[in-house]
Structures are given as structure tokens and as C-alpha cells.
PDB file of C-alpha atoms in Angstrom:
ATOM      1  CA  UNK A   1      39.049  27.415  -6.968  1.00 43.00           C
ATOM      2  CA  UNK A   2      38.592  26.528  -3.312  1.00 44.00           C
ATOM      3  CA  UNK A   3      40.416  23.827  -1.493  1.00 46.00           C
ATOM      4  CA  UNK A   4      38.570  21.060   0.293  1.00 46.00           C
ATOM      5  CA  UNK A   5      38.789  23.034   3.523  1.00 49.00           C
ATOM      6  CA  UNK A   6      36.757  26.106   4.370  1.00 49.00           C
ATOM      7  CA  UNK A   7      33.750  26.852   2.175  1.00 48.00           C
ATOM      8  CA  UNK A   8      33.754  23.501   0.375  1.00 48.00           C
ATOM      9  CA  UNK A   9      30.337  22.146  -0.497  1.00 45.00           C
ATOM     10  CA  UNK A  10      29.512  18.785   1.004  1.00 48.00           C
ATOM     11  CA  UNK A  11      27.501  16.555  -1.278  1.00 43.00           C
ATOM     12  CA  UNK A  12      25.377  13.780   0.098  1.00 43.00           C
ATOM     13  CA  UNK A  13      25.245  10.522  -1.828  1.00 48.00           C
ATOM     14  CA  UNK A  14      22.453  10.257  -4.372  1.00 44.00           C
ATOM     15  CA  UNK A  15      19.513   8.127  -3.276  1.00 48.00           C
ATOM     16  CA  UNK A  16      20.027   8.523   0.455  1.00 48.00           C
ATOM     17  CA  UNK A  17      17.195  10.349   2.203  1.00 50.00           C
ATOM     18  CA  UNK A  18      18.023  13.505   4.044  1.00 51.00           C
ATOM     19  CA  UNK A  19      17.580  12.957   7.758  1.00 52.00           C
ATOM     20  CA  UNK A  20      15.300  15.251   9.679  1.00 51.00           C
ATOM     21  CA  UNK A  21      17.123  17.586  12.051  1.00 53.00           C
ATOM     22  CA  UNK A  22      16.873  16.644  15.686  1.00 52.00           C
ATOM     23  CA  UNK A  23      14.057  18.173  17.702  1.00 49.00           C
ATOM     24  CA  UNK A  24      16.570  20.399  19.517  1.00 50.00           C
ATOM     25  CA  UNK A  25      17.930  21.771  16.213  1.00 55.00           C
ATOM     26  CA  UNK A  26      14.471  22.707  14.870  1.00 61.00           C
ATOM     27  CA  UNK A  27      12.617  25.874  15.510  1.00 80.00           C
ATOM     28  CA  UNK A  28       9.291  25.463  17.355  1.00 84.00           C
ATOM     29  CA  UNK A  29       7.422  26.117  14.096  1.00 82.00           C
ATOM     30  CA  UNK A  30       9.419  23.489  12.223  1.00 80.00           C
ATOM     31  CA  UNK A  31       8.923  20.975  15.020  1.00 77.00           C
ATOM     32  CA  UNK A  32       5.173  21.627  15.017  1.00 81.00           C
ATOM     33  CA  UNK A  33       4.999  21.262  11.236  1.00 81.00           C
ATOM     34  CA  UNK A  34       6.959  17.970  11.337  1.00 77.00           C
ATOM     35  CA  UNK A  35       4.701  16.675  14.104  1.00 83.00           C
ATOM     36  CA  UNK A  36       1.612  17.620  12.098  1.00 86.00           C
ATOM     37  CA  UNK A  37       2.979  15.925   8.962  1.00 87.00           C
ATOM     38  CA  UNK A  38       3.796  12.812  10.969  1.00 87.00           C
ATOM     39  CA  UNK A  39       0.270  12.696  12.449  1.00 91.00           C
ATOM     40  CA  UNK A  40      -1.275  13.122   8.983  1.00 93.00           C
ATOM     41  CA  UNK A  41       0.917  10.371   7.588  1.00 94.00           C
ATOM     42  CA  UNK A  42      -0.033   8.021  10.428  1.00 95.00           C
ATOM     43  CA  UNK A  43      -3.705   8.675   9.651  1.00 95.00           C
ATOM     44  CA  UNK A  44      -3.130   7.852   5.986  1.00 96.00           C
ATOM     45  CA  UNK A  45      -1.242   4.668   6.908  1.00 96.00           C
ATOM     46  CA  UNK A  46      -4.141   3.627   9.137  1.00 96.00           C
ATOM     47  CA  UNK A  47      -6.564   4.085   6.230  1.00 96.00           C
ATOM     48  CA  UNK A  48      -4.212   2.073   4.010  1.00 97.00           C
ATOM     49  CA  UNK A  49      -4.273  -0.726   6.586  1.00 97.00           C
ATOM     50  CA  UNK A  50      -8.081  -0.761   6.452  1.00 97.00           C
ATOM     51  CA  UNK A  51      -7.891  -1.025   2.667  1.00 97.00           C
ATOM     52  CA  UNK A  52      -5.576  -4.033   3.042  1.00 97.00           C
ATOM     53  CA  UNK A  53      -8.147  -5.777   5.239  1.00 97.00           C
ATOM     54  CA  UNK A  54     -10.661  -5.302   2.424  1.00 97.00           C
ATOM     55  CA  UNK A  55      -8.207  -6.519  -0.216  1.00 97.00           C
ATOM     56  CA  UNK A  56      -7.479  -9.664   1.777  1.00 97.00           C
ATOM     57  CA  UNK A  57     -11.204 -10.369   2.110  1.00 97.00           C
ATOM     58  CA  UNK A  58     -12.045  -9.843  -1.550  1.00 98.00           C
ATOM     59  CA  UNK A  59      -9.194 -12.009  -2.809  1.00 98.00           C
ATOM     60  CA  UNK A  60     -10.159 -14.805  -0.427  1.00 97.00           C
ATOM     61  CA  UNK A  61     -13.779 -14.698  -1.589  1.00 97.00           C
ATOM     62  CA  UNK A  62     -12.981 -14.302  -5.298  1.00 97.00           C
ATOM     63  CA  UNK A  63     -10.624 -17.280  -5.072  1.00 96.00           C
ATOM     64  CA  UNK A  64     -13.589 -19.432  -3.991  1.00 96.00           C
ATOM     65  CA  UNK A  65     -15.903 -17.964  -6.620  1.00 95.00           C
ATOM     66  CA  UNK A  66     -13.489 -18.077  -9.576  1.00 94.00           C
ATOM     67  CA  UNK A  67     -14.375 -20.596 -12.264  1.00 92.00           C
ATOM     68  CA  UNK A  68     -10.892 -20.546 -13.772  1.00 93.00           C
ATOM     69  CA  UNK A  69      -8.385 -22.622 -11.806  1.00 95.00           C
ATOM     70  CA  UNK A  70      -5.400 -20.438 -12.746  1.00 96.00           C
ATOM     71  CA  UNK A  71      -7.225 -17.265 -11.692  1.00 96.00           C
ATOM     72  CA  UNK A  72      -8.151 -18.941  -8.402  1.00 97.00           C
ATOM     73  CA  UNK A  73      -4.444 -19.716  -7.804  1.00 97.00           C
ATOM     74  CA  UNK A  74      -3.449 -16.124  -8.599  1.00 97.00           C
ATOM     75  CA  UNK A  75      -6.087 -14.763  -6.223  1.00 98.00           C
ATOM     76  CA  UNK A  76      -5.042 -17.218  -3.496  1.00 98.00           C
ATOM     77  CA  UNK A  77      -1.482 -15.939  -3.872  1.00 98.00           C
ATOM     78  CA  UNK A  78      -2.717 -12.355  -3.610  1.00 98.00           C
ATOM     79  CA  UNK A  79      -4.620 -13.212  -0.420  1.00 97.00           C
ATOM     80  CA  UNK A  80      -1.455 -14.686   1.103  1.00 97.00           C
ATOM     81  CA  UNK A  81       0.548 -11.618   0.092  1.00 97.00           C
ATOM     82  CA  UNK A  82      -2.088  -9.410   1.688  1.00 97.00           C
ATOM     83  CA  UNK A  83      -1.263 -11.103   5.007  1.00 96.00           C
ATOM     84  CA  UNK A  84       2.367 -10.003   4.606  1.00 96.00           C
ATOM     85  CA  UNK A  85       1.291  -6.493   3.644  1.00 97.00           C
ATOM     86  CA  UNK A  86      -0.917  -6.232   6.702  1.00 97.00           C
ATOM     87  CA  UNK A  87       2.003  -7.366   8.870  1.00 96.00           C
ATOM     88  CA  UNK A  88       4.303  -4.757   7.321  1.00 95.00           C
ATOM     89  CA  UNK A  89       1.793  -1.957   7.784  1.00 96.00           C
ATOM     90  CA  UNK A  90       1.029  -2.946  11.359  1.00 96.00           C
ATOM     91  CA  UNK A  91       4.770  -3.055  12.149  1.00 95.00           C
ATOM     92  CA  UNK A  92       5.281   0.356  10.541  1.00 95.00           C
ATOM     93  CA  UNK A  93       2.425   1.888  12.495  1.00 96.00           C
ATOM     94  CA  UNK A  94       3.754   0.362  15.717  1.00 95.00           C
ATOM     95  CA  UNK A  95       7.248   1.728  15.048  1.00 93.00           C
ATOM     96  CA  UNK A  96       5.706   5.161  14.485  1.00 93.00           C
ATOM     97  CA  UNK A  97       4.039   4.927  17.899  1.00 91.00           C
ATOM     98  CA  UNK A  98       0.536   4.336  16.564  1.00 92.00           C
ATOM     99  CA  UNK A  99      -1.754   1.493  17.586  1.00 88.00           C
ATOM    100  CA  UNK A 100      -2.664  -0.440  14.417  1.00 92.00           C
ATOM    101  CA  UNK A 101      -6.099  -1.949  13.875  1.00 91.00           C
ATOM    102  CA  UNK A 102      -6.419  -5.718  14.089  1.00 92.00           C
ATOM    103  CA  UNK A 103      -9.164  -5.941  11.497  1.00 92.00           C
ATOM    104  CA  UNK A 104     -12.123  -4.144   9.995  1.00 93.00           C
ATOM    105  CA  UNK A 105     -15.521  -5.792   9.901  1.00 94.00           C
ATOM    106  CA  UNK A 106     -16.893  -2.998   7.708  1.00 95.00           C
ATOM    107  CA  UNK A 107     -14.122  -3.344   5.090  1.00 94.00           C
ATOM    108  CA  UNK A 108     -14.418  -7.122   5.146  1.00 94.00           C
ATOM    109  CA  UNK A 109     -18.198  -7.064   4.651  1.00 95.00           C
ATOM    110  CA  UNK A 110     -18.005  -4.490   1.852  1.00 96.00           C
ATOM    111  CA  UNK A 111     -15.321  -6.518   0.074  1.00 95.00           C
ATOM    112  CA  UNK A 112     -17.369  -9.693   0.463  1.00 95.00           C
ATOM    113  CA  UNK A 113     -20.421  -7.930  -0.959  1.00 96.00           C
ATOM    114  CA  UNK A 114     -18.449  -6.761  -3.981  1.00 96.00           C
ATOM    115  CA  UNK A 115     -17.045 -10.241  -4.548  1.00 95.00           C
ATOM    116  CA  UNK A 116     -20.534 -11.757  -4.389  1.00 95.00           C
ATOM    117  CA  UNK A 117     -21.590  -9.564  -7.328  1.00 95.00           C
ATOM    118  CA  UNK A 118     -19.198 -11.450  -9.624  1.00 93.00           C
ATOM    119  CA  UNK A 119     -21.629 -14.334 -10.326  1.00 92.00           C
ATOM    120  CA  UNK A 120     -24.203 -11.730 -11.365  1.00 92.00           C
ATOM    121  CA  UNK A 121     -22.124  -9.256 -13.390  1.00 92.00           C
ATOM    122  CA  UNK A 122     -19.134 -11.425 -14.246  1.00 91.00           C
ATOM    123  CA  UNK A 123     -15.646 -11.500 -12.822  1.00 93.00           C
ATOM    124  CA  UNK A 124     -14.262  -8.858 -15.174  1.00 94.00           C
ATOM    125  CA  UNK A 125     -15.883  -5.739 -13.612  1.00 95.00           C
ATOM    126  CA  UNK A 126     -14.921  -6.903 -10.113  1.00 96.00           C
ATOM    127  CA  UNK A 127     -11.324  -7.540 -11.184  1.00 97.00           C
ATOM    128  CA  UNK A 128     -11.242  -4.098 -12.805  1.00 97.00           C
ATOM    129  CA  UNK A 129     -12.200  -2.521  -9.477  1.00 97.00           C
ATOM    130  CA  UNK A 130      -9.444  -4.542  -7.796  1.00 97.00           C
ATOM    131  CA  UNK A 131      -7.004  -3.422 -10.500  1.00 97.00           C
ATOM    132  CA  UNK A 132      -7.838   0.249  -9.911  1.00 98.00           C
ATOM    133  CA  UNK A 133      -7.496  -0.207  -6.147  1.00 97.00           C
ATOM    134  CA  UNK A 134      -4.106  -1.932  -6.498  1.00 98.00           C
ATOM    135  CA  UNK A 135      -2.832   0.766  -8.853  1.00 97.00           C
ATOM    136  CA  UNK A 136      -3.954   3.525  -6.493  1.00 97.00           C
ATOM    137  CA  UNK A 137      -2.405   1.726  -3.527  1.00 97.00           C
ATOM    138  CA  UNK A 138       0.912   1.351  -5.354  1.00 98.00           C
ATOM    139  CA  UNK A 139       1.074   5.119  -5.884  1.00 97.00           C
ATOM    140  CA  UNK A 140       0.069   5.806  -2.271  1.00 97.00           C
ATOM    141  CA  UNK A 141       2.743   3.487  -0.888  1.00 97.00           C
ATOM    142  CA  UNK A 142       5.384   5.144  -3.086  1.00 97.00           C
ATOM    143  CA  UNK A 143       4.277   8.488  -1.634  1.00 97.00           C
ATOM    144  CA  UNK A 144       4.413   7.066   1.905  1.00 97.00           C
ATOM    145  CA  UNK A 145       7.905   5.757   1.215  1.00 97.00           C
ATOM    146  CA  UNK A 146       9.102   9.209   0.198  1.00 96.00           C
ATOM    147  CA  UNK A 147       7.475  10.981   3.136  1.00 94.00           C
ATOM    148  CA  UNK A 148       8.729   8.444   5.699  1.00 94.00           C
ATOM    149  CA  UNK A 149      12.256   8.726   4.329  1.00 94.00           C
ATOM    150  CA  UNK A 150      12.042  12.509   4.703  1.00 91.00           C
ATOM    151  CA  UNK A 151      10.964  12.049   8.307  1.00 89.00           C
ATOM    152  CA  UNK A 152      13.938   9.760   8.935  1.00 90.00           C
ATOM    153  CA  UNK A 153      11.819   6.606   9.339  1.00 92.00           C
ATOM    154  CA  UNK A 154      14.066   4.358   7.256  1.00 94.00           C
ATOM    155  CA  UNK A 155      12.557   0.948   8.136  1.00 95.00           C
ATOM    156  CA  UNK A 156       8.991   2.099   7.553  1.00 95.00           C
ATOM    157  CA  UNK A 157      10.057   3.754   4.291  1.00 96.00           C
ATOM    158  CA  UNK A 158      11.610   0.490   3.105  1.00 96.00           C
ATOM    159  CA  UNK A 159       8.453  -1.398   4.074  1.00 96.00           C
ATOM    160  CA  UNK A 160       6.318   1.012   2.046  1.00 97.00           C
ATOM    161  CA  UNK A 161       8.678   0.566  -0.906  1.00 97.00           C
ATOM    162  CA  UNK A 162       8.108  -3.181  -0.703  1.00 97.00           C
ATOM    163  CA  UNK A 163       4.353  -2.620  -0.465  1.00 98.00           C
ATOM    164  CA  UNK A 164       4.405  -0.364  -3.533  1.00 98.00           C
ATOM    165  CA  UNK A 165       6.221  -3.010  -5.581  1.00 98.00           C
ATOM    166  CA  UNK A 166       3.805  -5.742  -4.516  1.00 98.00           C
ATOM    167  CA  UNK A 167       0.798  -3.576  -5.361  1.00 98.00           C
ATOM    168  CA  UNK A 168       2.272  -2.697  -8.762  1.00 98.00           C
ATOM    169  CA  UNK A 169       2.799  -6.413  -9.477  1.00 98.00           C
ATOM    170  CA  UNK A 170      -0.789  -7.174  -8.435  1.00 98.00           C
ATOM    171  CA  UNK A 171      -2.075  -4.423 -10.721  1.00 97.00           C
ATOM    172  CA  UNK A 172      -0.097  -5.785 -13.667  1.00 97.00           C
ATOM    173  CA  UNK A 173      -1.386  -9.315 -13.130  1.00 97.00           C
ATOM    174  CA  UNK A 174      -4.964  -8.100 -12.736  1.00 97.00           C
ATOM    175  CA  UNK A 175      -4.637  -6.041 -15.916  1.00 97.00           C
ATOM    176  CA  UNK A 176      -3.883  -9.205 -17.881  1.00 96.00           C
ATOM    177  CA  UNK A 177      -6.919 -10.966 -16.407  1.00 95.00           C
ATOM    178  CA  UNK A 178      -9.216  -7.967 -17.002  1.00 95.00           C
ATOM    179  CA  UNK A 179      -8.134  -7.668 -20.626  1.00 94.00           C
ATOM    180  CA  UNK A 180      -8.557 -11.372 -21.279  1.00 89.00           C
ATOM    181  CA  UNK A 181     -11.528 -12.295 -19.096  1.00 78.00           C
ATOM    182  CA  UNK A 182     -14.694 -13.306 -20.925  1.00 74.00           C
ATOM    183  CA  UNK A 183     -17.218 -10.545 -21.409  1.00 75.00           C
ATOM    184  CA  UNK A 184     -20.757 -11.035 -20.222  1.00 65.00           C
TER     185      UNK A 184
END
């Protein structure tokens, strides 16, 4: 049995992300790989931000189109939460040195178009699409949280954890409405 001196294994606390070695401690190949992973992650976060612009737009429009007052209140709450999510993503991108988008006309128009189909096809299919998008986003944000923690970006990782929880909650609420919405 070894004493706590030479050769002892140091254990890091469970749940704490391992910090990336400093640039000076990495080999050139490792530094290049980390830089490439960081750039890829920034690109994915930018796409996630565009998706949030679309989510904000569809919830705003569906709130106005909803015939059920309780559903309208839920969707209004989602739209407000989307504002917070956009703020978090923009702050994360800024802290990573990337310039975040301010909006997306294309995503807004596409979301509006989808929302306007609800009077024709019913609210249920549109809410199901929103449910699938929220569920996918929750998984993506959990992935982003893990990757950012590995890169040593603690604040951005925490923000993505918060985003994942919000998206999961949205998906659960939408599931209830999809299952119980009237069929056309």
C-alpha cells in the first residue's frame, strides 16, 4: 500500500468538468483539434440561436391564433422564455468570441407560415412539430453543455444546461396539449 506521497492517485471530485490544458501545455496537434472543435461548436450554437428566433416567432403567432385561453397563456409564457433563451445564447456566443445574430427574417417568416397553417389543419399537428423541435433542442443543449464544460467554458456550459431544462419543460407541456388537443 502506498502512502499519500509519491505515486498516489489524485482523484478529481465527481461532477466537476476536467479543464482543458493551457495552450502552452498542448501539442500543436491537440491545440489545432481543440480549436477546430471550438469552431464547430460555435457554428452549432449559431444555428441553435436561429432556431430560437423561429421558436419565439411561432409561439407569439400561435398565442394569437389559439382558441383555448389556457393554451394561449402557455404559449405566451413560452414566447417570453424564448427571449431569455435568446439572451443566454447571445451571451454565450459573445463570451466565446463569436458575433451572435440579432434576428433571422427567414426563420421568423417560416415560423409564421407554419403557425398560419393551424386554422387549416388544426393546432395539434403544429404543436406536435413544436414538441419535436423542443425535444431535439433539449438534447442539443445538453450536448453543448457537455462539450463547453470539456473546453473549460463553465459559464456557457451552465447557460446551456439551463436552456436544456427549459426546452425539456416546454416539450413536456406541449406533449400534454398534443395528446389532449381536439382532433380535426
